[in-house]
Every structure is written in structure tokens, then in C-alpha cells.
mmCIF file of C-alpha atoms in Angstrom:
data_model
loop_
_atom_site.group_PDB
_atom_site.id
_atom_site.type_symbol
_atom_site.label_atom_id
_atom_site.label_comp_id
_atom_site.label_asym_id
_atom_site.label_seq_id
_atom_site.Cartn_x
_atom_site.Cartn_y
_atom_site.Cartn_z
ATOM 1 C CA MET F 1 36.423 3.153 12.735
ATOM 2 C CA GLY F 2 34.796 2.795 9.305
ATOM 3 C CA ARG F 3 37.250 0.079 8.262
ATOM 4 C CA ILE F 4 36.577 -1.872 11.444
ATOM 5 C CA LYS F 5 32.845 -1.579 10.887
ATOM 6 C CA ASP F 6 33.177 -2.772 7.286
ATOM 7 C CA PHE F 7 35.336 -5.665 8.434
ATOM 8 C CA ILE F 8 32.666 -6.755 10.908
ATOM 9 C CA TYR F 9 29.713 -6.384 8.507
ATOM 10 C CA THR F 10 29.008 -5.261 4.954
ATOM 11 C CA GLU F 11 25.890 -5.545 2.816
ATOM 12 C CA LYS F 12 25.288 -5.139 -0.905
ATOM 13 C CA LYS F 13 21.923 -5.129 -2.690
ATOM 14 C CA THR F 14 20.798 -4.986 -6.302
ATOM 15 C CA ASP F 15 17.333 -4.537 -7.809
ATOM 16 C CA ASN F 16 17.746 -6.268 -11.147
ATOM 17 C CA PRO F 17 18.221 -9.101 -10.454
ATOM 18 C CA ILE F 18 17.102 -8.817 -6.824
ATOM 19 C CA THR F 19 20.081 -9.880 -4.711
ATOM 20 C CA ARG F 20 21.367 -9.345 -1.186
ATOM 21 C CA HIS F 21 24.926 -10.210 -0.133
ATOM 22 C CA GLN F 22 26.039 -10.016 3.515
ATOM 23 C CA SER F 23 29.577 -10.442 4.777
ATOM 24 C CA PHE F 24 30.494 -10.990 8.435
ATOM 25 C CA ILE F 25 33.969 -10.759 10.025
ATOM 26 C CA GLY F 26 35.875 -10.140 6.827
ATOM 27 C CA GLY F 27 33.916 -12.716 4.871
ATOM 28 C CA ILE F 28 34.484 -15.655 7.200
ATOM 29 C CA VAL F 29 30.695 -16.003 7.194
ATOM 30 C CA ALA F 30 28.656 -14.751 4.243
ATOM 31 C CA THR F 31 25.101 -15.009 2.916
ATOM 32 C CA HIS F 32 23.871 -14.561 -0.628
ATOM 33 C CA LYS F 33 20.191 -14.333 -1.588
ATOM 34 C CA VAL F 34 18.734 -14.179 -5.102
ATOM 35 C CA GLN F 35 15.042 -13.651 -5.767
ATOM 36 C CA ASP F 36 13.020 -13.412 -8.955
ATOM 37 C CA GLU F 37 11.259 -10.105 -9.612
ATOM 38 C CA TYR F 38 7.820 -11.456 -8.655
ATOM 39 C CA GLY F 39 8.757 -13.016 -5.318
ATOM 40 C CA VAL F 40 7.843 -16.535 -6.466
ATOM 41 C CA HIS F 41 11.306 -18.115 -6.363
ATOM 42 C CA SER F 42 14.244 -17.355 -4.053
ATOM 43 C CA ASP F 43 17.506 -19.015 -3.048
ATOM 44 C CA LYS F 44 19.598 -18.146 0.010
ATOM 45 C CA VAL F 45 23.043 -19.646 0.686
ATOM 46 C CA ILE F 46 25.106 -19.366 3.881
ATOM 47 C CA LYS F 47 28.856 -19.848 3.414
ATOM 48 C CA PHE F 48 31.697 -20.439 5.884
ATOM 49 C CA LEU F 49 35.171 -19.668 4.516
ATOM 50 C CA ASN F 50 33.508 -19.433 1.093
ATOM 51 C CA ILE F 51 32.219 -23.010 1.383
ATOM 52 C CA PRO F 52 28.400 -23.385 0.989
ATOM 53 C CA ILE F 53 27.026 -24.833 4.221
ATOM 54 C CA VAL F 54 23.288 -24.144 4.301
ATOM 55 C CA LYS F 55 20.906 -23.421 1.438
ATOM 56 C CA ARG F 56 17.269 -22.409 1.644
ATOM 57 C CA THR F 57 15.010 -22.356 -1.404
ATOM 58 C CA GLU F 58 11.441 -21.146 -1.798
ATOM 59 C CA PHE F 59 9.274 -21.807 -4.842
ATOM 60 C CA GLU F 60 5.478 -21.513 -5.110
ATOM 61 C CA ASN F 61 4.947 -21.487 -1.331
ATOM 62 C CA ILE F 62 7.253 -24.481 -0.646
ATOM 63 C CA ARG F 63 10.351 -23.756 1.429
ATOM 64 C CA LYS F 64 13.240 -26.284 1.601
ATOM 65 C CA TRP F 65 16.486 -26.402 3.609
ATOM 66 C CA TYR F 66 19.702 -28.166 2.628
ATOM 67 C CA ILE F 67 22.938 -28.805 4.546
ATOM 68 C CA PHE F 68 25.950 -29.651 2.377
ATOM 69 C CA GLY F 69 23.520 -30.319 -0.464
ATOM 70 C CA LEU F 70 21.335 -32.760 1.452
ATOM 71 C CA LYS F 71 17.692 -31.809 2.041
ATOM 72 C CA VAL F 72 16.979 -31.728 5.766
ATOM 73 C CA ARG F 73 13.610 -29.992 5.951
ATOM 74 C CA GLU F 74 10.624 -28.977 3.833
ATOM 75 C CA LYS F 75 7.485 -27.053 4.705
ATOM 76 C CA SER F 76 4.580 -25.264 3.083
ATOM 77 C CA VAL F 77 4.632 -21.516 3.694
ATOM 78 C CA ALA F 78 0.984 -21.399 2.586
ATOM 79 C CA LYS F 79 -0.002 -24.055 5.126
ATOM 80 C CA ASP F 80 1.816 -22.205 7.912
ATOM 81 C CA PHE F 81 -0.025 -19.045 6.958
ATOM 82 C CA GLN F 82 -3.388 -20.819 6.946
ATOM 83 C CA ASN F 83 -2.736 -22.293 10.389
ATOM 84 C CA ARG F 84 -1.852 -18.847 11.694
ATOM 85 C CA CYS F 85 -5.109 -17.397 10.353
ATOM 86 C CA LEU F 86 -7.090 -20.198 11.998
ATOM 87 C CA LYS F 87 -5.528 -19.334 15.355
ATOM 88 C CA LEU F 88 -6.153 -15.606 14.938
ATOM 89 C CA ALA F 89 -9.902 -15.891 14.346
ATOM 90 C CA ASP F 90 -12.340 -17.493 16.777
ATOM 91 C CA LYS F 91 -14.450 -20.302 15.337
ATOM 92 C CA LYS F 92 -17.632 -18.275 15.779
ATOM 93 C CA TYR F 93 -16.607 -16.078 12.808
ATOM 94 C CA ASP F 94 -17.806 -17.628 9.548
ATOM 95 C CA ILE F 95 -15.944 -15.293 7.163
ATOM 96 C CA VAL F 96 -12.543 -13.732 7.815
ATOM 97 C CA PHE F 97 -10.799 -11.022 5.802
ATOM 98 C CA TYR F 98 -7.015 -10.839 6.166
ATOM 99 C CA LEU F 99 -5.914 -7.337 5.098
ATOM 100 C CA ASN F 100 -2.593 -7.644 3.281
ATOM 101 C CA SER F 101 -2.764 -4.496 1.113
ATOM 102 C CA ASN F 102 -1.887 -0.847 1.428
ATOM 103 C CA SER F 103 -4.320 1.973 2.083
ATOM 104 C CA GLY F 104 -5.878 2.452 -1.363
ATOM 105 C CA GLU F 105 -6.852 -1.150 -2.067
ATOM 106 C CA THR F 106 -7.885 -1.702 1.548
ATOM 107 C CA LEU F 107 -10.242 1.282 1.474
ATOM 108 C CA LEU F 108 -11.798 0.171 -1.814
ATOM 109 C CA PHE F 109 -12.290 -3.349 -0.507
ATOM 110 C CA LEU F 110 -13.985 -2.220 2.711
ATOM 111 C CA THR F 111 -16.076 0.364 0.868
ATOM 112 C CA TYR F 112 -17.291 -1.620 -2.139
ATOM 113 C CA ILE F 113 -16.332 -5.315 -2.038
ATOM 114 C CA MET F 114 -16.609 -6.628 1.510
ATOM 115 C CA ASP F 115 -20.414 -6.513 1.763
ATOM 116 C CA CYS F 116 -20.711 -8.387 -1.544
ATOM 117 C CA LEU F 117 -18.617 -11.257 -0.177
ATOM 118 C CA ILE F 118 -20.526 -11.273 3.109
ATOM 119 C CA LYS F 119 -23.794 -11.558 1.163
ATOM 120 C CA LYS F 120 -22.360 -14.099 -1.277
ATOM 121 C CA ASN F 121 -21.287 -16.358 1.610
ATOM 122 C CA ASN F 122 -24.466 -15.811 3.678
ATOM 123 C CA SER F 123 -22.199 -14.724 6.495
ATOM 124 C CA LYS F 124 -23.652 -13.883 9.905
ATOM 125 C CA ASN F 125 -20.400 -13.194 11.774
ATOM 126 C CA PRO F 126 -17.682 -11.522 9.686
ATOM 127 C CA TYR F 127 -14.250 -10.717 11.123
ATOM 128 C CA ILE F 128 -11.262 -8.683 9.962
ATOM 129 C CA ILE F 129 -7.564 -9.307 10.595
ATOM 130 C CA ALA F 130 -5.660 -6.030 10.157
ATOM 131 C CA THR F 131 -1.898 -5.958 9.623
ATOM 132 C CA LYS F 132 -1.209 -2.205 9.660
ATOM 133 C CA PRO F 133 -2.318 0.434 12.183
ATOM 134 C CA TYR F 134 -4.089 2.505 9.525
ATOM 135 C CA HIS F 135 -6.163 -0.549 8.615
ATOM 136 C CA THR F 136 -7.858 -0.162 11.997
ATOM 137 C CA GLU F 137 -8.516 3.526 11.273
ATOM 138 C CA LEU F 138 -10.214 2.621 8.005
ATOM 139 C CA ILE F 139 -12.293 -0.046 9.739
ATOM 140 C CA LYS F 140 -13.485 2.472 12.334
ATOM 141 C CA MET F 141 -14.468 4.935 9.598
ATOM 142 C CA ILE F 142 -16.099 2.494 7.167
ATOM 143 C CA CYS F 143 -17.335 -0.591 9.043
ATOM 144 C CA PRO F 144 -17.067 0.037 12.803
ATOM 145 C CA GLU F 145 -19.636 -2.653 13.594
ATOM 146 C CA ILE F 146 -17.374 -5.468 12.350
ATOM 147 C CA PRO F 147 -14.949 -6.883 14.963
ATOM 148 C CA TYR F 148 -11.253 -6.905 14.109
ATOM 149 C CA LYS F 149 -7.802 -7.671 15.433
ATOM 150 C CA LEU F 150 -4.495 -5.932 14.619
ATOM 151 C CA VAL F 151 -1.617 -8.388 14.240
ATOM 152 C CA LYS F 152 2.009 -8.136 13.224
ATOM 153 C CA ARG F 153 2.463 -8.765 9.532
ATOM 154 C CA LYS F 154 4.725 -11.656 8.568
ATOM 155 C CA GLN F 155 7.600 -10.865 6.217
ATOM 156 C CA HIS F 156 7.182 -13.772 3.817
ATOM 157 C CA VAL F 157 5.287 -13.292 0.557
ATOM 158 C CA ILE F 158 1.636 -14.375 0.745
ATOM 159 C CA ASN F 159 0.467 -15.916 -2.513
ATOM 160 C CA ILE F 160 -2.821 -17.642 -1.732
ATOM 161 C CA ASN F 161 -6.166 -16.072 -2.633
ATOM 162 C CA ASP F 162 -8.497 -17.706 -0.129
ATOM 163 C CA PHE F 163 -9.184 -20.958 1.688
ATOM 164 C CA SER F 164 -11.923 -22.675 3.681
ATOM 165 C CA HIS F 165 -11.828 -24.664 6.899
ATOM 166 C CA GLU F 166 -14.757 -26.225 8.780
ATOM 167 C CA ASN F 167 -17.416 -24.018 7.148
ATOM 168 C CA ARG F 168 -15.298 -20.885 7.586
ATOM 169 C CA ASN F 169 -14.082 -18.871 4.598
ATOM 170 C CA PHE F 170 -10.850 -16.867 4.664
ATOM 171 C CA TYR F 171 -10.043 -14.188 2.078
ATOM 172 C CA ILE F 172 -6.583 -12.637 1.624
ATOM 173 C CA ILE F 173 -6.932 -8.945 0.701
ATOM 174 C CA PHE F 174 -4.760 -9.074 -1.374
ATOM 175 C CA PRO F 175 -2.033 -11.658 -2.082
ATOM 176 C CA HIS F 176 1.268 -10.487 -3.536
ATOM 177 C CA LYS F 177 0.585 -12.132 -6.898
ATOM 178 C CA HIS F 178 -2.556 -9.999 -7.287
ATOM 179 C CA PHE F 179 -0.509 -6.786 -7.345
ATOM 180 C CA VAL F 180 2.048 -8.307 -9.707
ATOM 181 C CA GLN F 181 -0.676 -9.395 -12.134
ATOM 182 C CA VAL F 182 -2.443 -6.025 -11.981
ATOM 183 C CA GLU F 183 0.706 -4.172 -13.013
ATOM 184 C CA LEU F 184 1.503 -6.729 -15.716
ATOM 185 C CA ASP F 185 -2.030 -6.437 -17.124
ATOM 186 C CA ILE F 186 -1.878 -2.628 -17.172
ATOM 187 C CA LYS F 187 1.611 -2.610 -18.677
ATOM 188 C CA ASN F 188 1.141 -5.284 -21.343
ATOM 189 C CA ASN F 189 -2.346 -4.481 -22.671
ATOM 190 C CA PRO F 190 -3.497 -1.524 -24.806
ATOM 191 C CA ILE F 191 -3.824 1.693 -22.788
ATOM 192 C CA GLY F 192 -7.342 2.144 -21.444
ATOM 193 C CA THR F 193 -8.298 -1.536 -21.480
ATOM 194 C CA LYS F 194 -7.222 -2.500 -17.933
ATOM 195 C CA HIS F 195 -8.002 -0.687 -14.689
ATOM 196 C CA PHE F 196 -6.991 -1.808 -11.217
ATOM 197 C CA PHE F 197 -10.509 -1.505 -9.770
ATOM 198 C CA ASP F 198 -12.030 -3.645 -12.514
ATOM 199 C CA LEU F 199 -9.281 -6.217 -11.932
ATOM 200 C CA ILE F 200 -10.299 -6.343 -8.269
ATOM 201 C CA LEU F 201 -13.881 -7.016 -9.353
ATOM 202 C CA GLU F 202 -12.700 -9.750 -11.730
ATOM 203 C CA ARG F 203 -10.850 -11.461 -8.912
ATOM 204 C CA PHE F 204 -14.084 -11.849 -6.943
ATOM 205 C CA ASP F 205 -16.284 -12.438 -10.004
ATOM 206 C CA LEU F 206 -18.269 -9.268 -9.311
ATOM 207 C CA LYS F 207 -19.826 -6.620 -11.549
ATOM 208 C CA ARG F 208 -20.256 -2.943 -10.846
ATOM 209 C CA GLU F 209 -24.015 -3.347 -10.519
ATOM 210 C CA ASP F 210 -23.376 -5.765 -7.631
ATOM 211 C CA LEU F 211 -21.733 -3.077 -5.530
ATOM 212 C CA HIS F 212 -23.152 -1.101 -2.648
ATOM 213 C CA LYS F 213 -20.990 1.725 -1.382
ATOM 214 C CA ARG F 214 -20.398 2.211 2.336
ATOM 215 C CA GLU F 215 -20.055 5.855 3.362
ATOM 216 C CA ILE F 216 -17.157 7.086 5.475
ATOM 217 C CA SER F 217 -17.979 8.442 8.920
ATOM 218 C CA ILE F 218 -15.337 10.213 10.990
ATOM 219 C CA PRO F 219 -15.565 9.678 14.748
ATOM 220 C CA GLU F 220 -15.970 12.984 16.601
ATOM 221 C CA GLU F 221 -12.850 12.400 18.681
ATOM 222 C CA ILE F 222 -10.814 12.118 15.461
ATOM 223 C CA LYS F 223 -12.167 15.424 14.165
ATOM 224 C CA LYS F 224 -11.433 17.130 17.460
ATOM 225 C CA SER F 225 -7.904 15.748 17.612
ATOM 226 C CA ALA F 226 -7.119 16.734 14.019
ATOM 227 C CA PHE F 227 -8.366 20.302 14.421
ATOM 228 C CA GLU F 228 -6.538 20.789 17.725
ATOM 229 C CA LYS F 229 -3.260 19.633 16.204
ATOM 230 C CA ALA F 230 -3.728 21.920 13.200
ATOM 231 C CA LYS F 231 -4.526 24.901 15.416
ATOM 232 C CA GLU F 232 -1.433 24.258 17.516
ATOM 233 C CA ALA F 233 0.591 24.303 14.300
ATOM 234 C CA GLY F 234 -0.865 27.753 13.543
ATOM 235 C CA LEU F 235 -3.046 26.734 10.595
ATOM 236 C CA ASN F 236 -5.916 29.024 9.608
ATOM 237 C CA LEU F 237 -8.741 26.476 9.551
ATOM 238 C CA ASP F 238 -11.095 28.926 7.826
ATOM 239 C CA LYS F 239 -9.030 29.326 4.657
ATOM 240 C CA PHE F 240 -6.363 26.787 3.786
ATOM 241 C CA VAL F 241 -5.195 24.475 0.999
ATOM 242 C CA PHE F 242 -4.393 20.856 1.857
ATOM 243 C CA ILE F 243 -1.346 19.520 -0.046
ATOM 244 C CA ALA F 244 -0.238 15.854 -0.010
ATOM 245 C CA PRO F 245 3.126 15.661 -1.832
ATOM 246 C CA GLU F 246 4.217 12.115 -0.926
ATOM 247 C CA ALA F 247 3.856 8.739 -2.647
ATOM 248 C CA ILE F 248 5.552 5.363 -2.477
ATOM 249 C CA SER F 249 5.078 4.086 -6.032
ATOM 250 C CA CYS F 250 5.119 7.318 -8.053
ATOM 251 C CA GLU F 251 8.188 9.357 -8.880
ATOM 252 C CA LEU F 252 8.300 12.513 -6.761
ATOM 253 C CA PRO F 253 8.248 15.969 -8.371
ATOM 254 C CA SER F 254 10.981 18.415 -7.435
ATOM 255 C CA LYS F 255 10.589 20.396 -4.246
ATOM 256 C CA ASN F 256 10.620 23.551 -6.371
ATOM 257 C CA PHE F 257 7.396 22.330 -7.999
ATOM 258 C CA TRP F 258 5.658 22.231 -4.625
ATOM 259 C CA LYS F 259 7.240 25.515 -3.580
ATOM 260 C CA GLU F 260 5.715 27.254 -6.615
ATOM 261 C CA ILE F 261 2.266 25.897 -5.727
ATOM 262 C CA ILE F 262 2.682 26.992 -2.101
ATOM 263 C CA ASN F 263 3.698 30.497 -3.145
ATOM 264 C CA LYS F 264 0.810 30.785 -5.619
ATOM 265 C CA TYR F 265 -1.854 30.029 -3.025
ATOM 266 C CA LYS F 266 -0.129 32.072 -0.337
ATOM 267 C CA ASN F 267 -0.237 35.052 -2.686
ATOM 268 C CA ASP F 268 -3.975 34.408 -3.099
ATOM 269 C CA GLY F 269 -4.459 34.669 0.662
ATOM 270 C CA PHE F 270 -4.606 30.971 1.593
ATOM 271 C CA ASP F 271 -2.800 29.274 4.410
ATOM 272 C CA ILE F 272 -1.080 26.019 3.432
ATOM 273 C CA TYR F 273 -1.115 22.641 5.160
ATOM 274 C CA MET F 274 1.443 20.082 3.932
ATOM 275 C CA ASN F 275 0.600 16.480 4.822
ATOM 276 C CA ILE F 276 4.147 15.216 5.368
ATOM 277 C CA THR F 277 5.115 11.949 7.053
ATOM 278 C CA ASP F 278 8.763 11.758 5.901
ATOM 279 C CA ARG F 279 11.214 14.436 7.047
ATOM 280 C CA ASP F 280 12.933 14.273 3.662
ATOM 281 C CA SER F 281 9.750 15.750 2.183
ATOM 282 C CA ASN F 282 10.144 19.014 4.109
ATOM 283 C CA ILE F 283 10.629 22.021 1.843
ATOM 284 C CA GLU F 284 13.108 24.686 2.903
ATOM 285 C CA ASN F 285 12.280 28.391 2.597
ATOM 286 C CA ALA F 286 8.582 27.727 2.035
ATOM 287 C CA ASP F 287 5.736 29.067 4.174
ATOM 288 C CA TYR F 288 3.437 26.224 5.224
ATOM 289 C CA LYS F 289 2.121 24.427 8.292
ATOM 290 C CA THR F 290 2.408 20.732 9.099
ATOM 291 C CA CYS F 291 1.922 18.433 12.084
ATOM 292 C CA ASP F 292 1.844 14.753 12.941
ATOM 293 C CA LEU F 293 -1.578 13.430 11.905
ATOM 294 C CA THR F 294 -2.878 9.893 11.757
ATOM 295 C CA PHE F 295 -4.449 8.572 8.559
ATOM 296 C CA SER F 296 -7.993 9.359 9.700
ATOM 297 C CA GLU F 297 -7.006 12.738 11.174
ATOM 298 C CA ALA F 298 -5.540 13.742 7.797
ATOM 299 C CA PHE F 299 -8.862 12.903 6.155
ATOM 300 C CA ALA F 300 -10.812 14.863 8.779
ATOM 301 C CA LEU F 301 -8.615 17.912 8.211
ATOM 302 C CA SER F 302 -8.819 17.632 4.409
ATOM 303 C CA LYS F 303 -12.624 17.940 4.580
ATOM 304 C CA LYS F 304 -12.252 21.478 5.971
ATOM 305 C CA ALA F 305 -9.871 22.599 3.210
ATOM 306 C CA LYS F 306 -10.912 24.995 0.435
ATOM 307 C CA LYS F 307 -8.815 23.015 -2.047
ATOM 308 C CA ILE F 308 -6.822 19.768 -2.062
ATOM 309 C CA ILE F 309 -3.724 19.206 -4.176
ATOM 310 C CA MET F 310 -1.977 15.858 -4.154
ATOM 311 C CA LEU F 311 0.342 13.445 -5.877
ATOM 312 C CA ARG F 312 -1.406 10.173 -6.797
ATOM 313 C CA SER F 313 -0.886 7.788 -3.900
ATOM 314 C CA GLY F 314 -2.737 5.306 -1.700
ATOM 315 C CA LEU F 315 -4.104 8.266 0.244
ATOM 316 C CA THR F 316 -5.967 9.462 -2.860
ATOM 317 C CA GLU F 317 -8.754 6.869 -2.583
ATOM 318 C CA LEU F 318 -9.563 8.250 0.859
ATOM 319 C CA ILE F 319 -9.100 11.963 0.178
ATOM 320 C CA ILE F 320 -11.464 11.989 -2.825
ATOM 321 C CA GLN F 321 -14.266 11.023 -0.429
ATOM 322 C CA SER F 322 -13.916 14.464 1.209
ATOM 323 C CA GLY F 323 -16.132 16.216 -1.342
ATOM 324 C CA VAL F 324 -13.563 19.033 -1.660
ATOM 325 C CA GLU F 325 -12.275 20.145 -5.075
ATOM 326 C CA THR F 326 -9.109 18.124 -5.660
ATOM 327 C CA ASP F 327 -6.242 18.365 -8.148
ATOM 328 C CA ILE F 328 -4.412 15.047 -8.604
ATOM 329 C CA PHE F 329 -0.994 14.950 -10.257
ATOM 330 C CA TYR F 330 0.200 11.749 -11.935
ATOM 331 C CA THR F 331 3.809 10.766 -12.559
ATOM 332 C CA LYS F 332 5.328 7.518 -13.790
ATOM 333 C CA PHE F 333 5.766 4.611 -11.390
ATOM 334 C CA LYS F 334 9.370 4.225 -10.356
ATOM 335 C CA GLN F 335 11.347 0.983 -10.342
ATOM 336 C CA ARG F 336 10.357 -0.660 -7.058
ATOM 337 C CA TYR F 337 11.225 -3.842 -5.252
ATOM 338 C CA GLN F 338 9.671 -6.666 -7.309
ATOM 339 C CA PHE F 339 7.883 -4.187 -9.599
ATOM 340 C CA ASN F 340 8.976 -2.435 -12.770
ATOM 341 C CA ASP F 341 8.246 1.141 -13.739
ATOM 342 C CA LEU F 342 5.065 2.219 -15.536
ATOM 343 C CA SER F 343 4.753 5.222 -17.842
ATOM 344 C CA VAL F 344 2.611 8.097 -16.622
ATOM 345 C CA GLU F 345 0.089 7.404 -19.408
ATOM 346 C CA ARG F 346 -0.385 3.845 -18.188
ATOM 347 C CA VAL F 347 -0.570 4.987 -14.563
ATOM 348 C CA MET F 348 -3.368 7.405 -15.449
ATOM 349 C CA SER F 349 -5.317 4.847 -17.489
ATOM 350 C CA GLY F 350 -4.707 1.938 -15.122
ATOM 351 C CA PHE F 351 -4.961 3.718 -11.758
ATOM 352 C CA GLY F 352 -7.053 6.765 -12.616
ATOM 353 C CA ILE F 353 -9.495 7.878 -9.938
ATOM 354 C CA MET F 354 -12.331 8.723 -12.334
ATOM 355 C CA ASN F 355 -12.946 5.026 -13.000
ATOM 356 C CA ILE F 356 -13.885 4.347 -9.375
ATOM 357 C CA PRO F 357 -17.690 4.254 -8.827
ATOM 358 C CA ASP F 358 -19.644 7.142 -7.309
ATOM 359 C CA ILE F 359 -16.930 9.757 -7.661
ATOM 360 C CA SER F 360 -17.956 13.404 -8.006
ATOM 361 C CA ASN F 361 -16.179 14.091 -11.313
ATOM 362 C CA ASN F 362 -16.935 17.804 -11.322
ATOM 363 C CA LYS F 363 -14.746 18.276 -8.237
ATOM 364 C CA ILE F 364 -11.749 16.209 -9.355
ATOM 365 C CA ASN F 365 -9.094 17.290 -11.831
ATOM 366 C CA GLU F 366 -6.411 14.847 -13.022
ATOM 367 C CA TYR F 367 -3.133 16.024 -14.564
ATOM 368 C CA ASN F 368 -0.239 14.351 -16.336
ATOM 369 C CA LEU F 369 2.601 16.112 -14.546
ATOM 370 C CA GLU F 370 5.136 15.348 -17.298
ATOM 371 C CA THR F 371 2.919 17.090 -19.838
ATOM 372 C CA LEU F 372 2.115 19.929 -17.456
ATOM 373 C CA ILE F 373 5.738 20.690 -16.654
ATOM 374 C CA GLY F 374 6.762 20.160 -20.274
ATOM 375 C CA ASN F 375 4.231 22.707 -21.523
ATOM 376 C CA LYS F 376 5.289 25.131 -18.808
ATOM 377 C CA ASN F 377 8.920 24.924 -19.878
ATOM 378 C CA GLU F 378 8.155 25.515 -23.569
#
């Protein structure tokens, strides 16, 4: 059965360079795609009996198609994206924010940056286009008065900052090239000289004194739902530690590391809640509670915890707003699609939480996990 399956379809991928090769029906039809590490340039070729038939290229938002080497079509990916945005937002909205980032940057934008741009543009009717379900949760907690729409995110790379059309201003929060440049700046400059929040401010030509922080408010129905789920899981809501062990960009510690932390606090009389969204993160032979919580429900539950312990992730920007004492562990960034790794020292200096405005420093502890584990093993 396996041989038949492989005959019908096989796929091979590499990260450096970024390639994807697909083979159909024993290679009668095959595709080969090569993309540069920053998503700016890509080539895809479709072959029949190993003869190139169709080729598609994309470079700096221009996509072209060729058949047997002859160009048959060309279009602007950026223009298509702009037209889509125009259709998604009614003309009555004079400023539109298209959320294209993950949780951390989205929260910081809604909390600190959005009002500055609304004021800067003299906007009377702002609007938000959300592309992930948790975007809508953040909107409801931070700026519930602003209308929004949740849409399906397109797969192509978005590399335009903003555009205007008929007295309407559209901002992309944030284009792919922003994240690439942030990591390059942090990696290639002296440690401590570049921080991702300051780079966000630079992008919009803002200073820290320009900012006005919006406070997070949790809807009562979210609190109720979170607590009911936790109770059903058997969690002692009066005395528990909230642990968030997952991250997308950072390397994950061993499960034994988390098991030791669980056992320590259990021995001190605390119940343990593990905020787990991936089954692979489950820890065998460890005594903890978990349940399926939404982004905002996880925040509501964390506010009741006696202590929060977490790996640095996009959830961190939200959790630190809880006011609960929090230990944050930093590890190096792993090699990711279109991004290289970053040392733990550069992660801490470039993505450290203490550099975000209005953070209660006396309740937040940051740790270099490599150093911590290294000292423990000595």
C-alpha cells in the first residue's frame, strides 16, 4: 500500500534553500518550487515527462506566468491585495487596519499604536479587518467600540506597508518584510541596540511619549466560561499556578524541565494549570489540569493564578497584563520558515518584555533558560 501511495504522490521539502518538490503518478507530472529566505522571490515550474511546461515567477509583488518559455500573463499581487481590501471595507470608514500579524504584535498595536494613527489621520470612522479568530478576541478586550470583520487570510506574502484610496487610508499590520527586517536588525546590530517594540514605533514615526495605553477589559461572559471550564477540569481556582509551555518561534525546553516545575509547586500545595493547545505538549506522568480555552479565556484564568510561568511567546504580551507575578523563560529562536535562528541573548535583548511601556517590573522575572539549566547542571 505504501509503494502505491508513493507512486501516486510524493513530496520533498528543504529549508535552506526553501524548496518544495511534488511528484504525481510516478513523476509523469511534477512541480518544483524554489523561494528565497525572505519570501521576496520565488519560482515554480510544472513539468510533464520531465519537460518544463508552465513556470510561475514572483518578485517584489509581481507575479508572471510562462508556457514553454513564453510569457502569457502578468499581474500585481499588491494591486490584487489592495482591491480586496477596498471591497472588504465600506466607504464610510476613513481608516482601515488590516491585521496580518500574530498575537503579540497585534496586541501591542491595538494597545499602544492604533489610537496614535487614528489621531494622526483625524479619523472619525476607523475599521479593523481581522484575519485570525483570536484577533477578534483581542479587539473585544481592547477596543470593542471599533467595528471589525473577520476574513480568511490569503496565503501569498503581503509586502506593502500602507496605501490610500479616495481619502481612505489602509494600514497593513504588519507586512511580511517588517518581521524580516526586525529580525535582521536584532541579529546584525550590537546586542541591546535594537528592540522589536521600538522598531514598530520607527515604522510609524512615533515616539514613546506619543503613546496612550488602552487597558484590557475582559467581558463577563468570557470570565464565566473560563472559570466553568477550569472547574470542570478539576482545577482549584483558589490556589493554582498557570503554566504556558508552548511557543512557535522559540526552542522548546524538555518535558522533564516542565515536570520538575510542576512537581515543585505541587509539593508546595499548589494546583497546576497547563495552557496546552498542541497534544504533543502533553506531559506524561505529571499531575496537572488542562482544558480547551480560547485566547481570551486563557487570559481571564491567568488573572486568578497565584503565579504564572511561561516560555516567551506571542501570548506573553497578553499575559503580562494580568498583574500576576510572572516568570518568563527565554530560549533561542529556532530555524523557521523564511527566518533564521537567533541566540537566546539576542532574543532577550531584542524581544524582552521589560522594554514594553507601562510594565510592572517588580512582578516580572526574565530568565535565560540556557544559563539557568547550565548552572543547574554544574
